[in-house]
Short mmCIF file of N, CA and C and ligand atoms in Angstrom, two decimals:
data_model
loop_
_atom_site.label_atom_id
_atom_site.label_comp_id
_atom_site.label_asym_id
_atom_site.label_seq_id
_atom_site.Cartn_x
_atom_site.Cartn_y
_atom_site.Cartn_z
N MET A 1 0.98 -1.62 -0.55
CA MET A 1 -0.07 -0.07 -0.25
C MET A 1 0.57 1.15 0.34
N SER A 2 0.81 2.27 -0.42
CA SER A 2 1.61 4.06 -1.35
C SER A 2 0.62 4.50 0.13
N ALA A 3 1.21 5.46 0.17
CA ALA A 3 1.21 6.73 1.25
C ALA A 3 1.52 7.91 1.16
N LYS A 4 1.15 8.29 1.04
CA LYS A 4 2.63 10.37 0.84
C LYS A 4 2.02 11.07 1.84
N VAL A 5 2.77 12.63 2.63
CA VAL A 5 1.72 12.88 3.50
C VAL A 5 1.44 14.18 3.00
N TYR A 6 0.66 14.58 2.98
CA TYR A 6 -0.92 15.77 3.03
C TYR A 6 -0.17 16.91 3.10
N ARG A 7 0.79 18.11 2.84
CA ARG A 7 1.17 19.11 2.63
C ARG A 7 3.27 19.01 3.47
N PRO A 8 3.57 18.12 3.05
CA PRO A 8 5.02 17.62 3.68
C PRO A 8 5.19 18.67 4.40
N GLU A 9 5.88 20.17 3.44
CA GLU A 9 5.78 20.82 4.27
C GLU A 9 5.79 21.62 6.21
N ASN A 10 4.73 21.02 6.20
CA ASN A 10 3.86 21.68 7.52
C ASN A 10 5.45 20.37 8.71
N TRP A 11 5.30 19.62 8.41
CA TRP A 11 6.59 18.19 9.43
C TRP A 11 7.89 18.67 9.51
N SER A 12 8.68 18.96 10.74
CA SER A 12 9.85 18.73 9.85
C SER A 12 10.55 17.44 9.40
N GLY A 13 10.26 16.08 9.45
CA GLY A 13 10.74 15.47 8.93
C GLY A 13 9.92 14.67 7.81
N SER A 14 9.81 13.37 7.44
CA SER A 14 8.74 12.75 6.84
C SER A 14 8.27 11.73 7.88
N PRO A 15 7.23 12.12 8.53
CA PRO A 15 6.24 11.64 9.34
C PRO A 15 5.71 9.54 8.51
N LEU A 16 6.72 9.50 7.05
CA LEU A 16 6.17 8.27 7.02
C LEU A 16 7.83 7.22 7.34
N GLU A 17 8.75 8.22 7.62
CA GLU A 17 10.11 7.73 8.27
C GLU A 17 9.94 7.14 9.59
N SER A 18 9.44 8.01 10.14
CA SER A 18 9.87 9.13 11.55
C SER A 18 8.17 8.89 12.55
N GLU A 19 7.92 8.48 13.45
CA GLU A 19 7.48 8.44 13.73
C GLU A 19 7.30 10.17 15.02
N SER A 20 8.75 10.22 15.69
CA SER A 20 8.93 11.45 15.95
C SER A 20 8.58 13.34 14.84
N ALA A 21 8.38 12.91 14.12
CA ALA A 21 8.17 13.68 13.29
C ALA A 21 6.83 15.32 13.38
N GLN A 22 7.86 16.48 13.83
CA GLN A 22 6.61 17.21 15.08
C GLN A 22 6.39 18.34 13.43
N LEU A 23 5.07 19.32 13.84
CA LEU A 23 4.63 20.17 12.79
C LEU A 23 5.59 21.27 13.19
N VAL A 24 5.53 21.69 12.09
CA VAL A 24 6.09 22.94 12.00
C VAL A 24 5.37 24.43 11.92
N GLY A 25 5.31 24.99 12.69
CA GLY A 25 5.03 26.43 12.25
C GLY A 25 5.50 27.42 12.15
N GLY A 26 5.40 28.40 12.03
CA GLY A 26 6.73 29.87 11.63
C GLY A 26 6.43 30.98 13.29
N ARG A 27 7.26 31.80 13.94
CA ARG A 27 7.46 32.94 15.22
C ARG A 27 7.38 33.84 14.01
N CYS A 28 7.53 35.10 14.21
CA CYS A 28 7.33 36.00 13.89
C CYS A 28 8.14 36.98 14.37
N LEU A 29 8.76 37.21 12.91
CA LEU A 29 9.93 38.42 13.80
C LEU A 29 9.59 40.18 13.89
N SER A 30 9.03 40.05 14.06
CA SER A 30 8.45 41.56 14.63
C SER A 30 7.21 41.99 15.87
N CYS A 31 6.87 40.41 15.79
CA CYS A 31 5.57 40.26 17.36
C CYS A 31 5.81 39.16 17.91
N GLY A 32 7.29 38.04 17.85
CA GLY A 32 6.64 36.93 18.38
C GLY A 32 5.75 36.80 18.01
N LYS A 33 4.95 36.16 17.10
CA LYS A 33 3.30 35.04 17.61
C LYS A 33 4.16 34.16 17.11
N VAL A 34 3.69 33.02 17.12
CA VAL A 34 3.85 31.79 16.37
C VAL A 34 2.46 31.80 15.49
N PHE A 35 2.28 31.17 14.41
CA PHE A 35 1.61 30.30 13.66
C PHE A 35 1.68 29.19 12.30
N PHE A 36 0.68 27.88 12.58
CA PHE A 36 0.67 26.79 12.35
C PHE A 36 -0.58 27.30 10.71
N PRO A 37 -0.20 27.26 9.52
CA PRO A 37 1.15 26.67 9.37
C PRO A 37 1.99 28.10 8.98
N ARG A 38 3.43 28.40 8.59
CA ARG A 38 3.64 29.58 8.15
C ARG A 38 2.63 30.74 7.43
N PHE A 39 2.77 32.04 7.05
CA PHE A 39 2.77 32.11 6.91
C PHE A 39 3.52 33.52 5.90
N ASN A 40 3.44 34.37 4.59
CA ASN A 40 4.42 35.33 3.90
C ASN A 40 4.36 36.55 4.83
N ALA A 41 3.32 37.18 5.49
CA ALA A 41 2.97 38.10 5.87
C ALA A 41 1.90 37.21 7.46
N CYS A 42 2.53 38.76 8.42
CA CYS A 42 1.73 37.69 9.30
C CYS A 42 0.91 38.18 10.04
N PRO A 43 -0.42 37.51 10.05
CA PRO A 43 -2.23 38.15 10.18
C PRO A 43 -2.50 38.71 11.55
N SER A 44 -1.16 38.72 12.28
CA SER A 44 -1.65 40.05 14.02
C SER A 44 -0.91 41.78 13.22
N CYS A 45 0.25 41.13 12.77
CA CYS A 45 0.81 42.18 12.68
C CYS A 45 1.34 42.53 10.94
N ALA A 46 1.14 41.88 10.55
CA ALA A 46 1.41 41.89 9.09
C ALA A 46 2.31 42.20 8.25
N SER A 47 3.80 41.85 9.20
CA SER A 47 5.31 42.20 8.54
C SER A 47 5.26 41.59 8.15
N ARG A 48 6.30 41.69 6.56
CA ARG A 48 6.28 40.85 5.99
C ARG A 48 7.33 39.30 5.90
N ARG A 49 8.01 40.17 7.66
CA ARG A 49 9.07 38.68 7.04
C ARG A 49 9.15 37.76 7.35
N PRO A 50 10.60 37.83 6.89
CA PRO A 50 10.72 35.46 6.25
C PRO A 50 9.53 35.79 8.60
N MET A 51 8.85 34.06 8.58
CA MET A 51 8.62 34.31 9.17
C MET A 51 9.81 32.87 10.05
N SER A 52 10.18 32.68 11.53
CA SER A 52 11.45 31.48 11.22
C SER A 52 10.56 30.09 11.25
N GLU A 53 11.41 29.47 11.65
CA GLU A 53 10.23 28.09 11.77
C GLU A 53 10.61 27.43 12.89
N VAL A 54 9.52 27.12 14.45
CA VAL A 54 9.45 26.42 15.24
C VAL A 54 8.46 24.85 15.11
N ARG A 55 9.47 24.41 16.28
CA ARG A 55 8.81 23.14 16.23
C ARG A 55 7.57 23.13 17.03
N LEU A 56 7.10 22.69 16.82
CA LEU A 56 5.75 22.69 16.98
C LEU A 56 5.50 21.33 19.00
N SER A 57 5.40 21.10 19.82
CA SER A 57 5.41 19.84 20.35
C SER A 57 4.40 19.38 20.41
N ARG A 58 4.23 17.85 20.44
CA ARG A 58 3.46 17.55 20.12
C ARG A 58 2.05 17.35 21.65
N ARG A 59 2.24 18.05 21.62
CA ARG A 59 0.45 17.36 22.63
C ARG A 59 0.15 19.08 23.04
N ALA A 60 -1.02 18.91 22.75
CA ALA A 60 -1.81 20.18 21.83
C ALA A 60 -3.21 19.54 23.67
N THR A 61 -4.54 20.38 24.00
CA THR A 61 -5.74 20.17 24.56
C THR A 61 -6.52 20.57 23.48
N LEU A 62 -7.27 19.21 23.49
CA LEU A 62 -9.02 19.61 22.51
C LEU A 62 -9.33 21.72 23.10
N TYR A 63 -9.45 21.65 22.04
CA TYR A 63 -11.03 23.11 21.70
C TYR A 63 -12.02 23.26 21.73
N SER A 64 -12.12 21.43 20.29
CA SER A 64 -13.23 21.96 19.28
C SER A 64 -13.38 20.33 18.57
N TYR A 65 -14.45 19.67 18.63
CA TYR A 65 -14.20 18.82 17.67
C TYR A 65 -16.40 17.62 16.68
N SER A 66 -16.32 17.79 15.84
CA SER A 66 -17.89 17.54 15.48
C SER A 66 -17.28 16.17 14.63
N VAL A 67 -18.18 15.11 14.99
CA VAL A 67 -18.18 14.02 13.84
C VAL A 67 -19.17 13.91 12.90
N ILE A 68 -18.66 14.28 11.34
CA ILE A 68 -19.00 13.67 10.20
C ILE A 68 -19.32 12.53 9.58
N HIS A 69 -21.19 12.18 9.75
CA HIS A 69 -21.62 11.82 9.44
C HIS A 69 -22.22 10.86 7.54
N VAL A 70 -21.93 12.21 6.96
CA VAL A 70 -20.89 12.67 5.71
C VAL A 70 -20.32 11.35 5.22
N ASN A 71 -19.75 10.56 4.66
CA ASN A 71 -19.17 10.38 3.03
C ASN A 71 -18.79 11.05 1.36
N THR A 72 -17.32 11.76 1.90
CA THR A 72 -17.00 13.08 1.25
C THR A 72 -16.41 12.23 0.58
N PRO A 73 -16.15 12.18 -1.22
CA PRO A 73 -15.05 12.04 -1.77
C PRO A 73 -13.53 11.50 -1.47
N GLY A 74 -13.36 10.22 -0.42
CA GLY A 74 -12.29 10.40 -0.09
C GLY A 74 -11.95 9.67 1.15
N PHE A 75 -13.51 10.46 1.65
CA PHE A 75 -13.55 10.26 3.40
C PHE A 75 -14.72 9.34 3.62
N LYS A 76 -14.60 8.00 5.34
CA LYS A 76 -15.82 7.47 5.03
C LYS A 76 -15.99 7.45 6.68
N ALA A 77 -16.97 8.62 6.04
CA ALA A 77 -18.28 8.59 7.35
C ALA A 77 -18.27 7.12 8.30
N PRO A 78 -18.69 7.32 9.34
CA PRO A 78 -18.34 8.65 10.27
C PRO A 78 -16.64 8.39 11.19
N TYR A 79 -16.54 9.94 10.78
CA TYR A 79 -15.34 9.92 11.63
C TYR A 79 -15.43 12.05 12.37
N ALA A 80 -14.28 12.37 13.27
CA ALA A 80 -14.88 13.45 13.44
C ALA A 80 -12.79 13.73 13.63
N VAL A 81 -13.40 15.10 12.92
CA VAL A 81 -12.34 16.46 13.48
C VAL A 81 -12.41 17.69 13.74
N GLY A 82 -11.82 17.79 14.49
CA GLY A 82 -11.53 18.91 15.06
C GLY A 82 -10.39 19.61 15.97
N TYR A 83 -10.02 20.44 16.32
CA TYR A 83 -9.32 22.08 16.68
C TYR A 83 -8.12 21.43 18.02
N VAL A 84 -7.39 21.64 17.90
CA VAL A 84 -6.48 21.29 19.21
C VAL A 84 -5.95 23.08 19.59
N ASP A 85 -5.86 23.20 20.72
CA ASP A 85 -4.73 24.64 21.06
C ASP A 85 -3.35 24.01 21.13
N MET A 86 -2.21 24.49 20.86
CA MET A 86 -0.85 24.27 21.01
C MET A 86 -0.40 25.28 22.13
N ALA A 87 0.66 25.16 22.58
CA ALA A 87 1.23 25.91 23.82
C ALA A 87 2.18 27.38 23.65
N GLU A 88 2.61 26.56 22.43
CA GLU A 88 3.25 27.82 21.50
C GLU A 88 1.73 28.61 21.42
N GLY A 89 0.83 28.60 21.01
CA GLY A 89 -0.27 29.30 20.80
C GLY A 89 -1.00 29.52 19.50
N PRO A 90 -1.22 28.17 18.10
CA PRO A 90 -1.90 28.61 17.65
C PRO A 90 -2.70 27.20 17.31
N ARG A 91 -3.68 26.80 17.03
CA ARG A 91 -5.21 26.35 16.92
C ARG A 91 -4.87 25.20 15.37
N VAL A 92 -4.34 24.29 15.47
CA VAL A 92 -4.48 23.58 15.20
C VAL A 92 -5.87 22.41 14.80
N PHE A 93 -6.03 22.34 12.77
CA PHE A 93 -7.06 20.75 12.08
C PHE A 93 -6.48 19.55 12.69
N GLY A 94 -7.47 18.84 12.76
CA GLY A 94 -6.78 17.64 12.70
C GLY A 94 -7.25 17.03 12.58
N HIS A 95 -7.26 15.54 12.46
CA HIS A 95 -8.51 14.13 12.21
C HIS A 95 -8.56 13.67 14.75
N LEU A 96 -9.08 13.41 14.99
CA LEU A 96 -9.81 12.84 16.31
C LEU A 96 -9.48 11.58 16.61
N ASP A 97 -9.30 11.29 17.13
CA ASP A 97 -9.61 9.13 17.73
C ASP A 97 -10.21 8.97 18.90
N GLY A 98 -10.66 8.36 18.84
CA GLY A 98 -11.19 8.11 20.23
C GLY A 98 -12.82 8.63 20.25
N TRP A 99 -13.52 9.28 19.77
CA TRP A 99 -14.21 9.53 20.53
C TRP A 99 -15.67 8.59 19.71
N GLN A 100 -15.20 7.27 19.87
CA GLN A 100 -16.47 6.05 19.24
C GLN A 100 -16.11 5.84 20.56
N ASP A 101 -15.92 6.31 21.47
CA ASP A 101 -15.68 5.13 22.99
C ASP A 101 -17.15 5.96 23.23
N GLY A 102 -17.40 6.95 23.19
CA GLY A 102 -18.38 8.27 23.72
C GLY A 102 -17.90 9.59 23.61
N PRO A 103 -17.72 10.69 24.63
CA PRO A 103 -17.82 12.09 24.17
C PRO A 103 -16.48 12.27 24.35
N VAL A 104 -15.78 12.75 24.16
CA VAL A 104 -14.67 13.74 24.53
C VAL A 104 -14.00 15.26 24.59
N PRO A 105 -13.92 15.35 25.48
CA PRO A 105 -14.80 16.34 26.28
C PRO A 105 -14.02 17.68 26.06
N LEU A 106 -14.47 18.93 26.13
CA LEU A 106 -13.44 19.56 25.32
C LEU A 106 -11.90 20.12 26.30
N ASP A 107 -11.11 20.13 26.33
CA ASP A 107 -9.60 20.55 27.01
C ASP A 107 -8.89 19.01 27.63
N THR A 108 -9.19 18.24 26.55
CA THR A 108 -8.51 17.15 26.52
C THR A 108 -7.24 17.81 26.75
N ALA A 109 -6.51 16.50 27.26
CA ALA A 109 -4.90 16.63 26.17
C ALA A 109 -4.88 15.15 25.71
N VAL A 110 -3.67 16.29 24.41
CA VAL A 110 -4.50 14.84 23.52
C VAL A 110 -2.80 14.89 22.93
N GLU A 111 -2.82 14.15 21.87
CA GLU A 111 -1.20 13.93 21.93
C GLU A 111 -1.30 14.06 19.95
N ILE A 112 -0.32 14.73 19.19
CA ILE A 112 -0.29 15.26 17.70
C ILE A 112 0.16 14.20 17.10
N TYR A 113 -0.22 13.59 15.62
CA TYR A 113 0.74 12.75 14.67
C TYR A 113 0.08 12.69 13.89
N ALA A 114 1.09 12.01 12.74
CA ALA A 114 0.45 11.96 11.33
C ALA A 114 -0.19 10.79 10.60
N GLY A 115 -1.45 10.69 10.01
CA GLY A 115 -1.29 9.30 10.33
C GLY A 115 -2.58 8.95 9.65
N PRO A 116 -3.21 8.04 9.04
CA PRO A 116 -3.45 8.14 7.54
C PRO A 116 -5.78 9.43 8.14
N ILE A 117 -5.74 9.84 6.87
CA ILE A 117 -7.57 10.50 7.35
C ILE A 117 -8.34 9.87 5.75
N GLY A 118 -7.60 9.51 4.87
CA GLY A 118 -8.95 9.11 3.76
C GLY A 118 -7.98 8.96 2.75
N LYS A 119 -7.83 9.36 1.30
CA LYS A 119 -7.50 9.06 0.89
C LYS A 119 -7.57 9.51 -1.35
N ASP A 120 -6.52 10.41 -1.59
CA ASP A 120 -6.69 11.13 -2.24
C ASP A 120 -7.57 10.27 -3.58
N ARG A 121 -7.69 11.65 -4.95
CA ARG A 121 -8.49 10.92 -6.47
C ARG A 121 -8.00 10.17 -6.95
N ASP A 122 -6.81 10.15 -6.28
CA ASP A 122 -6.12 8.38 -7.31
C ASP A 122 -6.61 6.88 -6.94
N GLY A 123 -7.15 6.94 -4.72
CA GLY A 123 -6.67 6.06 -4.33
C GLY A 123 -5.97 5.80 -3.24
N GLU A 124 -4.73 6.82 -3.49
CA GLU A 124 -3.61 6.19 -2.94
C GLU A 124 -3.43 7.33 -1.61
N GLU A 125 -3.30 6.50 0.25
CA GLU A 125 -3.99 7.00 1.42
C GLU A 125 -2.69 7.83 1.70
N LEU A 126 -3.82 8.76 2.03
CA LEU A 126 -3.20 10.11 3.05
C LEU A 126 -2.82 10.44 4.73
N ILE A 127 -1.39 10.83 4.38
CA ILE A 127 -1.39 10.98 5.79
C ILE A 127 -1.17 12.74 6.18
N SER A 128 -1.72 12.91 6.91
CA SER A 128 -2.41 14.40 7.94
C SER A 128 -2.14 13.99 9.47
N VAL A 129 -3.06 15.21 10.03
CA VAL A 129 -2.74 15.27 11.44
C VAL A 129 -3.97 15.10 12.42
N ARG A 130 -3.93 14.22 12.97
CA ARG A 130 -4.87 13.39 13.81
C ARG A 130 -4.23 13.78 14.91
N PHE A 131 -4.88 13.83 16.26
CA PHE A 131 -4.86 13.70 17.26
C PHE A 131 -5.66 12.43 18.49
N ARG A 132 -4.48 12.31 19.46
CA ARG A 132 -4.85 11.03 19.76
C ARG A 132 -5.59 11.67 21.94
N PRO A 133 -6.62 11.25 22.46
CA PRO A 133 -6.72 11.52 24.10
C PRO A 133 -5.45 10.69 24.95
N LEU A 134 -4.43 11.22 25.58
CA LEU A 134 -3.88 10.70 26.46
C LEU A 134 -4.88 9.98 27.56
N ALA A 135 -4.35 9.34 27.10
CA ALA A 135 -4.68 8.17 28.36
C ALA A 135 -4.60 7.97 30.22
N GLY A 136 -5.36 8.04 30.84
CA GLY A 136 -5.53 9.41 31.85
C GLY A 136 -6.23 10.37 31.77
N GLU A 137 -6.26 11.17 31.39
CA GLU A 137 -6.75 12.28 30.74
C GLU A 137 -8.04 13.20 29.80
N ARG A 138 -8.10 11.87 30.08
CA ARG A 138 -9.71 11.86 28.81
C ARG A 138 -10.49 12.53 29.96
N ASN A 139 -11.03 12.18 30.88
CA ASN A 139 -11.88 12.59 32.28
C ASN A 139 -11.55 11.94 33.61
N SER A 140 -12.46 12.48 34.40
CA SER A 140 -11.76 12.56 35.82
C SER A 140 -13.03 11.23 36.33
N THR A 141 -14.09 10.65 35.43
CA THR A 141 -14.61 8.71 35.87
C THR A 141 -13.91 8.32 35.78
N GLY A 142 -12.84 8.14 33.77
CA GLY A 142 -12.52 6.68 33.12
C GLY A 142 -11.42 6.23 33.73
N GLY A 143 -10.81 4.21 33.73
CA GLY A 143 -10.15 3.93 34.15
C GLY A 143 -8.09 4.76 33.91
N ALA A 144 -8.23 4.03 32.85
CA ALA A 144 -6.38 3.88 32.70
C ALA A 144 -6.47 4.05 31.25
ZN1 ZN B 1 4.61 39.40 14.20
#
């Protein structure tokens, strides 16, 4: 089976070759804010100085998510997508794991990893951003 990474420029290395690949954001050299993905101009202060690369942490907290119940080309429903907040500042979009076991509380700590999200128009598996709730941090009544 073949696979390809969606927007490989967003990763510190090839997620197909290393599980330790991290998302790479950009830090504005004028105001210091961090964004993901990197922009050519700062959305905050409009500076056009090139952003410096910042490797984002692999942990974040769940901001919000939705379960999708409709198939779309390349994506087999049901699946869940949402946003997480990074410690460095950016809010990042991706696919969420663990929702099949019950609601995932907002602010749940998640691990970010590269995993399959669907298929492209040629039927090739796409690898992109996924979120995995961290065991023991899912809720106050759950077990390990
Ligand atoms: Zn700026």
